[in-house]
Tab-separated table of C-alpha atoms and ligand atoms in Angstrom:
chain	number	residue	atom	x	y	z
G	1	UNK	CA	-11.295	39.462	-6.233
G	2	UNK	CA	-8.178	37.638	-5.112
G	3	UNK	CA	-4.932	39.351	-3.531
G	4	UNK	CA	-2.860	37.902	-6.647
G	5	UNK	CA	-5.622	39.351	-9.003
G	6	UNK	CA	-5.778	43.004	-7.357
G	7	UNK	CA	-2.323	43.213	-8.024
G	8	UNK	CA	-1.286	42.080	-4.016
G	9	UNK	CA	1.050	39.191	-2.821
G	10	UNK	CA	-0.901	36.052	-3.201
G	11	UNK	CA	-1.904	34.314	-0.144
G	12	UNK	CA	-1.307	30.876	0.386
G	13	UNK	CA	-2.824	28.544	2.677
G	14	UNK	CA	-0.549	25.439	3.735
G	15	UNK	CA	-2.252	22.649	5.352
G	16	UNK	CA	-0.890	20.168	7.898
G	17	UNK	CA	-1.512	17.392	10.397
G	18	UNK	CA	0.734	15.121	11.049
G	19	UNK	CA	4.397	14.172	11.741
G	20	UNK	CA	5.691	13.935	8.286
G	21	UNK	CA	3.654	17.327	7.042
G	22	UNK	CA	5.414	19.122	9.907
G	23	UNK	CA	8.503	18.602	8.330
G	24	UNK	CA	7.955	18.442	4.756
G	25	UNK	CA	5.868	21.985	5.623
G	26	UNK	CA	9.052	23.462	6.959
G	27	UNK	CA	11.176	23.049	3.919
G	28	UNK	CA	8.539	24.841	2.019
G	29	UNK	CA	8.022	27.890	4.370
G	30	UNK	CA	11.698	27.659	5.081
G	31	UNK	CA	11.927	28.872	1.141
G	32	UNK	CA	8.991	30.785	1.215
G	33	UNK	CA	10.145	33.496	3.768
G	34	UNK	CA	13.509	33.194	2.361
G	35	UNK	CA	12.518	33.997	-1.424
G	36	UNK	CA	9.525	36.528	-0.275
G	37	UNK	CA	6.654	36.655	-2.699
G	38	UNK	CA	4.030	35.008	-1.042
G	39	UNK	CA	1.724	35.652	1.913
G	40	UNK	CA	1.839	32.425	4.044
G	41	UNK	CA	-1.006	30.993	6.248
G	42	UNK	CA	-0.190	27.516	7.999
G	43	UNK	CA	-3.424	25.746	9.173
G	44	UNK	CA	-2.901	22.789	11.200
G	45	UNK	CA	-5.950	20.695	11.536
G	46	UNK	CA	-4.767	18.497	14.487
G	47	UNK	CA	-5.079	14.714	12.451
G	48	UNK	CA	-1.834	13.972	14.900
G	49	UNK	CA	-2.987	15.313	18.208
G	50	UNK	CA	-1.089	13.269	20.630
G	51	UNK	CA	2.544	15.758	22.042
G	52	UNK	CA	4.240	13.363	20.999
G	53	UNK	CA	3.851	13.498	17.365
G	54	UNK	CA	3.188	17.151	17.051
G	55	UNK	CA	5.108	19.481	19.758
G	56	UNK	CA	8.724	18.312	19.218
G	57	UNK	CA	8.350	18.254	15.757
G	58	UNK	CA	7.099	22.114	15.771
G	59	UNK	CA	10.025	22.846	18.507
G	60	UNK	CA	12.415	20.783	16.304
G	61	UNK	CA	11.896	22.274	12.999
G	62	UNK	CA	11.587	25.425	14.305
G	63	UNK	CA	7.876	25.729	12.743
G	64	UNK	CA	5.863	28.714	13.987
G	65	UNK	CA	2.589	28.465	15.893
G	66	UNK	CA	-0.193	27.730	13.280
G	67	UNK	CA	-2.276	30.820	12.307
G	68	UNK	CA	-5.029	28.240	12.731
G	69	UNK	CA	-5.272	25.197	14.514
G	70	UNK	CA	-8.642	22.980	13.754
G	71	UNK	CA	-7.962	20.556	16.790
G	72	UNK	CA	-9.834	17.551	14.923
G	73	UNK	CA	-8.091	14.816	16.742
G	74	UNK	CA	-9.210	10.771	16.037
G	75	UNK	CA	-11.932	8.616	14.312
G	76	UNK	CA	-12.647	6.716	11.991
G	77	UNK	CA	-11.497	7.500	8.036
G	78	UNK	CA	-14.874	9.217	7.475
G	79	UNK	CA	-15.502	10.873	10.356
G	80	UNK	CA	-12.155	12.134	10.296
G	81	UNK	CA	-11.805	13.173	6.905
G	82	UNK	CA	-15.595	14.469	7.203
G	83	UNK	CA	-15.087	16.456	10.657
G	84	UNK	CA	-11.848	18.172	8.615
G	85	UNK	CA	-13.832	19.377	5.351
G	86	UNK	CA	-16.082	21.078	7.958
G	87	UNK	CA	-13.885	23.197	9.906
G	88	UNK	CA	-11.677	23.662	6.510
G	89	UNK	CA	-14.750	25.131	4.472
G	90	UNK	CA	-15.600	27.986	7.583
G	91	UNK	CA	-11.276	28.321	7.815
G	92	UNK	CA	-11.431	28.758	3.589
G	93	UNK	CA	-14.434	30.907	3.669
G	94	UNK	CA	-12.367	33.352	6.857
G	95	UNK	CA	-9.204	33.112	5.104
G	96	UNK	CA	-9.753	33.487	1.185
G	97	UNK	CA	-6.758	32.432	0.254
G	98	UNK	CA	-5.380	32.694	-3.121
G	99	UNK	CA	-4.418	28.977	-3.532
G	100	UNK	CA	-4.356	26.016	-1.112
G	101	UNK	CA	-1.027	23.796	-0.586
G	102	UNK	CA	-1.404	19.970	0.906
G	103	UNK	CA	1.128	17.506	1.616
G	104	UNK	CA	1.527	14.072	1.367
G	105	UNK	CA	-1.427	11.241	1.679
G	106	UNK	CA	-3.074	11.218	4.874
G	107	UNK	CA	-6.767	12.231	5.369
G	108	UNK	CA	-5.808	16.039	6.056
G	109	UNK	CA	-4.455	16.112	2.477
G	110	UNK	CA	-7.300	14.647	1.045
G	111	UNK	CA	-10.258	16.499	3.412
G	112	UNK	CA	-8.481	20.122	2.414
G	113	UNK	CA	-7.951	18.957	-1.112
G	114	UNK	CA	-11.630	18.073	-1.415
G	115	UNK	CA	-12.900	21.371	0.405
G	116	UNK	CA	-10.473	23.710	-1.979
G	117	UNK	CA	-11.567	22.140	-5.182
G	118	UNK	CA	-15.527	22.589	-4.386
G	119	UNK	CA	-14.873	26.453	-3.178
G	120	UNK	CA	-12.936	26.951	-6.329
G	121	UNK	CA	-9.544	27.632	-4.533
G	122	UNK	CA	-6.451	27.015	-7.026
G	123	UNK	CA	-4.761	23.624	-4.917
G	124	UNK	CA	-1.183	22.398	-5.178
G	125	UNK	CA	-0.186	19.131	-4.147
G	126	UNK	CA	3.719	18.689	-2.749
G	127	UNK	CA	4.664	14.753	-3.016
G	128	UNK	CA	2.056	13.840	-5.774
G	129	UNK	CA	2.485	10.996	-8.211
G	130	UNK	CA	3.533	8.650	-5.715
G	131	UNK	CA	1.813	5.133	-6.210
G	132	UNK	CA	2.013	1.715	-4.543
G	133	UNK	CA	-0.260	0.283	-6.989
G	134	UNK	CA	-2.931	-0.910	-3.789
G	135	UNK	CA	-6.019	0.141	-3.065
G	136	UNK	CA	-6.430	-2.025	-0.087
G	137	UNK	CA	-3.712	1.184	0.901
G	138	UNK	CA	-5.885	3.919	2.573
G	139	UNK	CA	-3.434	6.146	1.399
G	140	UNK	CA	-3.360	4.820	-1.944
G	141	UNK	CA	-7.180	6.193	-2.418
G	142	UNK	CA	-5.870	9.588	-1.193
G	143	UNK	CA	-2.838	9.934	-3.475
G	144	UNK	CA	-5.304	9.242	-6.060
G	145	UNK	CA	-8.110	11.533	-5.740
G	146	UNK	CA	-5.664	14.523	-4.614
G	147	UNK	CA	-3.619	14.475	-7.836
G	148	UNK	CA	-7.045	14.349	-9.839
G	149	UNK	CA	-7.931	17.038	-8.022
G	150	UNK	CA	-4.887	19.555	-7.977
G	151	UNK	CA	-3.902	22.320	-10.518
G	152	UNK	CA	-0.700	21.861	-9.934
G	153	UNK	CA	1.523	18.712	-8.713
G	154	UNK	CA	4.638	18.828	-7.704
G	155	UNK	CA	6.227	15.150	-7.697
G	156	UNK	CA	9.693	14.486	-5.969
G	157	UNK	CA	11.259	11.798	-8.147
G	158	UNK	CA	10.912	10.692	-11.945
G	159	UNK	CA	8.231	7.562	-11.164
G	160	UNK	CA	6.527	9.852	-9.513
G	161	UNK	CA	5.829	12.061	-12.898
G	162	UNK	CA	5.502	9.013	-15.173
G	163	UNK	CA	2.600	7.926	-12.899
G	164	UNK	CA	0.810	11.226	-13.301
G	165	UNK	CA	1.497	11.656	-16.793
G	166	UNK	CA	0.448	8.011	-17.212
G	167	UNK	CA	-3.051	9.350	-15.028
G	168	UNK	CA	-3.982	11.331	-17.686
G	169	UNK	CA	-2.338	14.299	-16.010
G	170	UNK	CA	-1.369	17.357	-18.089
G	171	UNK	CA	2.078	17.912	-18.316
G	172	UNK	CA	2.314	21.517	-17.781
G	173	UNK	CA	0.780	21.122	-14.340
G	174	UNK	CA	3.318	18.263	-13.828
G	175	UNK	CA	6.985	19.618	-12.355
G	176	UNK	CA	9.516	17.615	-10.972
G	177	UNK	CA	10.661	19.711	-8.001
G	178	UNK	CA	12.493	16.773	-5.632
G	179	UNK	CA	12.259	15.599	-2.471
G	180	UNK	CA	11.078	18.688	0.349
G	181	UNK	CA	12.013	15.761	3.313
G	182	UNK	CA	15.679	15.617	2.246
G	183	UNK	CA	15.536	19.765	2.496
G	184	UNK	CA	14.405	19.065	6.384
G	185	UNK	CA	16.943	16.590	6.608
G	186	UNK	CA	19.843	18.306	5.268
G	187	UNK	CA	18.733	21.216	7.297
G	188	UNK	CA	18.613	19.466	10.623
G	189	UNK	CA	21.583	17.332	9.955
G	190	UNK	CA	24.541	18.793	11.400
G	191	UNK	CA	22.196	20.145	14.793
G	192	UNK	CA	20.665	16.309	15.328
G	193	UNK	CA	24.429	14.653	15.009
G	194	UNK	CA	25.269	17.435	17.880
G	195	UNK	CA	22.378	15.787	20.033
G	196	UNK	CA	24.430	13.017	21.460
G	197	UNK	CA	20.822	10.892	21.550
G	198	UNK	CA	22.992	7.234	21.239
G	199	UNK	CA	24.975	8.617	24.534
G	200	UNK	CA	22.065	9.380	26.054
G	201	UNK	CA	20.074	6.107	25.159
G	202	UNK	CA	23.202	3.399	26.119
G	203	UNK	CA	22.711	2.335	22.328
G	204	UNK	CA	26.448	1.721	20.878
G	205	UNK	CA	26.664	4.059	17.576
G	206	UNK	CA	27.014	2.417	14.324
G	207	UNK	CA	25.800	-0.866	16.183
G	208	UNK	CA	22.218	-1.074	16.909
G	209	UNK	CA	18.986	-1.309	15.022
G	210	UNK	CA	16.131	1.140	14.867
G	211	UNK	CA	12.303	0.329	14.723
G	212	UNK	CA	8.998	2.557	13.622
G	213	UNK	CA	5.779	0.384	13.027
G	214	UNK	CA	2.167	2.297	12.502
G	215	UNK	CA	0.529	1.526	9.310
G	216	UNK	CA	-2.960	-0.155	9.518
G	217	UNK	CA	-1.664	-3.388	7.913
G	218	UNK	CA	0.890	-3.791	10.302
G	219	UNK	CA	-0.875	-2.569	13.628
G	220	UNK	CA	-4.593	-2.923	13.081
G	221	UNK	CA	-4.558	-6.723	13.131
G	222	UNK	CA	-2.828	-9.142	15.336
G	223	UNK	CA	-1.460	-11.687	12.759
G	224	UNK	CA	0.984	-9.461	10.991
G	225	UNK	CA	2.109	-7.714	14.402
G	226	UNK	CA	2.677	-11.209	16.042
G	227	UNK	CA	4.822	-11.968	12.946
G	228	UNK	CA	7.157	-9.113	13.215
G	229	UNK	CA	7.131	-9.485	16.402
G	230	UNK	CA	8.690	-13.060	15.981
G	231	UNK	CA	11.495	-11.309	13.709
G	232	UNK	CA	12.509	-8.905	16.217
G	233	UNK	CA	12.566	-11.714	18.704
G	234	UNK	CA	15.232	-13.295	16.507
G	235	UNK	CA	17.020	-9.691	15.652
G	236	UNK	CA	17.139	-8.826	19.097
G	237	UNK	CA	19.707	-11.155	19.904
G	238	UNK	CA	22.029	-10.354	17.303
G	239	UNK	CA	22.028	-6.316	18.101
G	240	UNK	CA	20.315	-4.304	20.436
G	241	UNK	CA	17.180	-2.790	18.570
G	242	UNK	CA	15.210	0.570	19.879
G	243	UNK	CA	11.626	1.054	19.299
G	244	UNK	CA	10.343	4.711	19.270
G	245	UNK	CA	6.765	3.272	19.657
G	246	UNK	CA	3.497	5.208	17.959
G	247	UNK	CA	1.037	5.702	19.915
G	248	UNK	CA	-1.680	3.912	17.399
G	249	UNK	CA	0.942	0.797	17.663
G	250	UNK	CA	1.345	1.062	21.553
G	251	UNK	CA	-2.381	1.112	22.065
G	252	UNK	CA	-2.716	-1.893	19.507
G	253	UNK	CA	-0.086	-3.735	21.337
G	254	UNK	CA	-1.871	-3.366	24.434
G	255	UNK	CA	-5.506	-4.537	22.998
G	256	UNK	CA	-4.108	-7.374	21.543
G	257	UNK	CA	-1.829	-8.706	24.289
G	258	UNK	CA	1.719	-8.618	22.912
G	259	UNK	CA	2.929	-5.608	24.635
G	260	UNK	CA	3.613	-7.837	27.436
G	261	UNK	CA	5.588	-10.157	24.681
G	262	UNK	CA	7.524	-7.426	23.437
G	263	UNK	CA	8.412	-6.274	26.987
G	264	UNK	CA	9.927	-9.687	27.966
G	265	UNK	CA	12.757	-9.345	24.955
G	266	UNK	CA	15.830	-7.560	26.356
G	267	UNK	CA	17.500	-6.481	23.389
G	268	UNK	CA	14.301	-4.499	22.457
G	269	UNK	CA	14.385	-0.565	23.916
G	270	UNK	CA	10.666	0.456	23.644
G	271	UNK	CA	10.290	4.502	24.258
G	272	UNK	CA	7.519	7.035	22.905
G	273	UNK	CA	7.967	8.789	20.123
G	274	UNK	CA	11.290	10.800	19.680
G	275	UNK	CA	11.316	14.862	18.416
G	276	UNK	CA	13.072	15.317	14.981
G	277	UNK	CA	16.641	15.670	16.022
G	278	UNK	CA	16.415	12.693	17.988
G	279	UNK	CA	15.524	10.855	15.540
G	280	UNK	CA	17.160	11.934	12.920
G	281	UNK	CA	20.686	11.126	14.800
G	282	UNK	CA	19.485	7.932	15.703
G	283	UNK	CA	19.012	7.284	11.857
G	284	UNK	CA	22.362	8.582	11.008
G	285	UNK	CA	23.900	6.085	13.382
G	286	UNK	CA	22.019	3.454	13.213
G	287	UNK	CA	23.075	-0.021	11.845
G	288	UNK	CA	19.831	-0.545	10.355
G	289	UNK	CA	16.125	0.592	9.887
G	290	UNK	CA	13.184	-1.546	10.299
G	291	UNK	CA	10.240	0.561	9.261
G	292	UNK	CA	6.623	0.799	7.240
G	293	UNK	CA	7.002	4.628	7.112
G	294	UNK	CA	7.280	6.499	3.924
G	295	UNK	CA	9.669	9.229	5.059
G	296	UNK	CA	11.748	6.780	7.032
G	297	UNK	CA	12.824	5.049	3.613
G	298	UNK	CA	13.583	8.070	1.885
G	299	UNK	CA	15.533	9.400	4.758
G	300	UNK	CA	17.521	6.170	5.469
G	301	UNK	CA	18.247	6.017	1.791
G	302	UNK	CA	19.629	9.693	1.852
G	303	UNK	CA	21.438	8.954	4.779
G	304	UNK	CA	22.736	5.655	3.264
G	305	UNK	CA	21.922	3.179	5.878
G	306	UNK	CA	20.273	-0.180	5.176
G	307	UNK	CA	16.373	-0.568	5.479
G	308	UNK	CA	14.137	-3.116	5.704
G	309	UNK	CA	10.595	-2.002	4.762
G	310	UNK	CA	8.327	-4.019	6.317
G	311	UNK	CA	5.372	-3.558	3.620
G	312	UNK	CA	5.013	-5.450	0.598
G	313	UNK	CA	5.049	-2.578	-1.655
G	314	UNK	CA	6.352	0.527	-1.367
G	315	UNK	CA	4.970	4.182	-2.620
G	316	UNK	CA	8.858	4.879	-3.274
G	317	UNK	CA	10.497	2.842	-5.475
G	318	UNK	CA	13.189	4.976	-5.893
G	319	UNK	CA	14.333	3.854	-2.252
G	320	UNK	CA	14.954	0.436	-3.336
G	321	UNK	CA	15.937	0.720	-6.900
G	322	UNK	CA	18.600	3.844	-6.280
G	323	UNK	CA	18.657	3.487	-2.639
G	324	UNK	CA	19.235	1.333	0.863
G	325	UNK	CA	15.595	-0.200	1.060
G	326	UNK	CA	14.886	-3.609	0.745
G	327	UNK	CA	10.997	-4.582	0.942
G	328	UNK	CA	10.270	-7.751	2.984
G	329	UNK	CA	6.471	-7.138	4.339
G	330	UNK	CA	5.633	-8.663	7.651
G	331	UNK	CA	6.755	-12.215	7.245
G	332	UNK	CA	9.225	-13.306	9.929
G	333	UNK	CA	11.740	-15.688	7.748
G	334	UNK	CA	11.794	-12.138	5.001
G	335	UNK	CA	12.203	-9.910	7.694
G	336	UNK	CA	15.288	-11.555	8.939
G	337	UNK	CA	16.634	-12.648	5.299
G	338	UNK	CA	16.006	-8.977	4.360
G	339	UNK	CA	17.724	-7.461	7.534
G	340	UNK	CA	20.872	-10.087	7.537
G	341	UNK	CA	21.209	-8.889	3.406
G	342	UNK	CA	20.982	-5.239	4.604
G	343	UNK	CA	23.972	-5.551	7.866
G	344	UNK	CA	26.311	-6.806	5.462
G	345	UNK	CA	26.018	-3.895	3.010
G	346	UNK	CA	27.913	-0.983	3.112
G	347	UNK	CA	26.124	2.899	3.858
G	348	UNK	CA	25.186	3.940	0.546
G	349	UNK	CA	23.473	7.486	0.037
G	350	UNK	CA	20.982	7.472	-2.904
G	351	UNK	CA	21.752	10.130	-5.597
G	352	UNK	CA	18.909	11.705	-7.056
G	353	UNK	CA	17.881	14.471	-9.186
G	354	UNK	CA	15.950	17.144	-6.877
G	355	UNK	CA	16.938	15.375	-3.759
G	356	UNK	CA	19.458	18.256	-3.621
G	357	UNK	CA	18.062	19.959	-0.566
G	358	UNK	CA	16.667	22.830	-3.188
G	359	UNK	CA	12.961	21.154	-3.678
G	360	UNK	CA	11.160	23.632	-1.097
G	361	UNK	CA	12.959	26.530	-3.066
G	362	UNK	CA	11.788	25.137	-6.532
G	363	UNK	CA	8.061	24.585	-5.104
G	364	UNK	CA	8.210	28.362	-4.319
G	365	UNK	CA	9.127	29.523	-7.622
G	366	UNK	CA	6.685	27.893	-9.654
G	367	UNK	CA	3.979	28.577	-7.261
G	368	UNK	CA	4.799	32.352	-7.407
G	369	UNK	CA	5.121	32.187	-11.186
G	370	UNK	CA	1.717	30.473	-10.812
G	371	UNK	CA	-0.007	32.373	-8.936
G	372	UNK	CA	1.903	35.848	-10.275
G	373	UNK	CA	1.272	35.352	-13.943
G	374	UNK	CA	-2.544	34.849	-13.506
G	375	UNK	CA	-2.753	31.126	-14.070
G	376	UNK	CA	-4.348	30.336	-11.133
G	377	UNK	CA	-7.466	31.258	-10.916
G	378	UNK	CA	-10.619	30.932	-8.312
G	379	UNK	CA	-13.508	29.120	-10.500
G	380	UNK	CA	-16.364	31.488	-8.734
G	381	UNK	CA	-19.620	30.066	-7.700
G	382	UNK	CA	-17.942	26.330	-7.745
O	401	LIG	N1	9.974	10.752	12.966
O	401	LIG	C1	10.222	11.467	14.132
O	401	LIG	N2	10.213	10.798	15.321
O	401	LIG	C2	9.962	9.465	15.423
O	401	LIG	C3	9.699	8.739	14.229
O	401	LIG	C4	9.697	9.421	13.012
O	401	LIG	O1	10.464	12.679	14.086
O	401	LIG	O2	9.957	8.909	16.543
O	401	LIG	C5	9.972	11.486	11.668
O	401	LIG	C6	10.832	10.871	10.598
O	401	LIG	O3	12.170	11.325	10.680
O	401	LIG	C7	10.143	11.333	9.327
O	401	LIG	C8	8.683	11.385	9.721
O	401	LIG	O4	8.660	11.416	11.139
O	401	LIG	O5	10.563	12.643	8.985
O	401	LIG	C9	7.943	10.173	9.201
O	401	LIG	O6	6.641	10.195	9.696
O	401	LIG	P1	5.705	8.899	9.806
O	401	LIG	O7	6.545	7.690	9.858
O	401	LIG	O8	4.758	9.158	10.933
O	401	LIG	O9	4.803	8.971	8.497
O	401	LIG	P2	4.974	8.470	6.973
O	401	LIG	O10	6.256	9.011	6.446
O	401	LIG	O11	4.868	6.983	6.947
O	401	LIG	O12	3.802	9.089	6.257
């Protein structure tokens, strides 16, 4: 019989991996030790492995250790996503948790996702409902079979419940709780403007350019990486532009010969990955962002400084119809279009239902109402 069943706090497993589940995790745990309710078990199956994406970020967001830490590391999308359901089914068998919580889109969230709904484990999905409308999107195919898959789906803005609904999703499992990164950020805000990172980097406040590149459409071939390259050849004479570089990009770079390129431009500041603060002031000052990550348009947009996405389509529209995003993909001549539209707008901050700072909070309450009230139940012998 479950805790919640036997009359016990529920248990609840949380499951990260990588950079942007470390800090969407700590809004929800943040809440969850604040509001009480819930027994909570952080697994952490080591997608991101490399210190740089994974030890500042813990420090940063002042994450505890991991009651469990799977230590799966690289490979490709199956064996990845295969090695994880593994070591998740023996964690889920140890543990017997009352419900299962995953994050985001990467293969963690869909591996855990997979293992919880076989073993009959009541899953939650935080971010769900988010669509780029690509399937060519590895994440896309995530996004997709995690929301089929979860009881309950907790979507951060309005497009983000119409797709579900729209999915054949039913609406009471359906809650619009906000955005959980913009709890991080508003968190971490006033600490990571005390950092004095521009100071420390030479980069003039309010007057240089930041970078992030590491989606596979970018990185994995050489045609669209030579093209952005070309931009930020061009860019990098108009402001000085800094480049916390993943390591998936740097090693790409190197394999395909353009770190060398990249290395001759002197306007261009390439350095490893930053820890959350660091980053986070370097956002706040920044002039603009040039980025394919997800959280790094929602988090420009709440900080209201001009990006330029460098996908084609974006999993967040809300970022470019409410927000600072503009989407220009990899092509040099709508790179630079995009970015010379974005430096002569003014900061804007997006306003947004649920992007309040309160999402973790709200995520909390309905999954102790959930899990309180008997609704979530264990389907034995699935
Ligand atoms: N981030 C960070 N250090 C960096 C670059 C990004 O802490 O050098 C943070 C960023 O503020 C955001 C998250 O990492 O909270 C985004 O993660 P990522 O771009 O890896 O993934 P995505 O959001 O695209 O899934």
């Amino acid at each position: 019989m479950s805790a919640a069943a036997a009359g016990q706090t529920p248990a609840v497993v949380h499951v990260v991996g990588v950079r942007p589940n470390y800090v969407k995790v700590s809004a929800v745990l943040r809440a969850a030790e604040r509001q009480g309710g819930l027994k909570n078990l952080l697994v952490d199956t080591g997608q991101h492995y490399d210190a740089s994406l994974r030890g500042d970020l813990y420090r940063d967001l002042g994450l505890r250790e991991p009651d469990l830490y799977l230590g799966i590391g690289s490979g490709t999308h199956s064996q990845q996503t295969a090695a994880i359901m593994v070591a998740f089914e023996a964690a889920l068998g140890r543990l017997c948790p009352d419900a299962v919580v995953v994050f985001g889109d990467v293969n963690s969230t869909l591996a855990c996702a997979l293992v919880a709904s076989k073993m009959g484990v009541p899953l939650a999905h935080v971010e769900a409902g988010l669509r780029c409308f690509d399937r060519s999107v590895p994440e896309e195919i995530n996004r997709v079979v995690v929301d089929g898959l979860a009881d309950l789906l907790f979507a951060p803005s309005p497009d983000a419940v119409d797709n579900l609904l729209r999915e054949g999703a039913p609406p009471d499992r359906v809650h619009l709780v906000g955005n959980v990164m913009v709890d991080a950020l508003r968190q971490a805000l006033p600490q990571a403007l005390r950092q004095g990172t521009c100071e420390r980097l030479g980069l003039p406040p309010g007057a240089y350019a930041l970078l992030t590149l590491h989606r596979p459409c970018n990185v994995d071939q050489d045609g669209p990486l030579l093209r952005i390259l070309e931009a930020i050849a061009v860019l990098q004479q108009e402001l000085p532009i800094l480049f916390p570089m993943h390591p998936r990009t740097a090693a790409r770079m190197e394999v395909s010969g353009l770190g060398a390129r990249l290395r001759s431009l002197p306007g261009v500041r390439v350095v490893p990955p930053l820890g959350y603060l660091d980053f986070l002031c370097l956002q706040a000052r920044a002039r603009l962002i040039l980025t394919d990550s997800g959280g790094v348009q929602e988090e420009s947009s709440v900080l209201g400084v001009p990006c330029v996405t460098l996908l084609e389509r974006t999993e967040r529209p809300v970022t470019v119809s409410l927000g600072t995003n503009h989407l220009a993909g990899a092509a040099p001549e709508q790179i630079l279009g995009a970015s010379r539209l974005a430096l002569g707008r003014e900061r804007r901050p997006i306003v947004l239902d649920g992007w309040d700072g309160a999402a973790g909070p709200r995520v909390v309450d309905h999954l102790v109402r959930w899990l309180t009230a008997g609704e979530a139940r264990r389907v034995p012998g699935r």
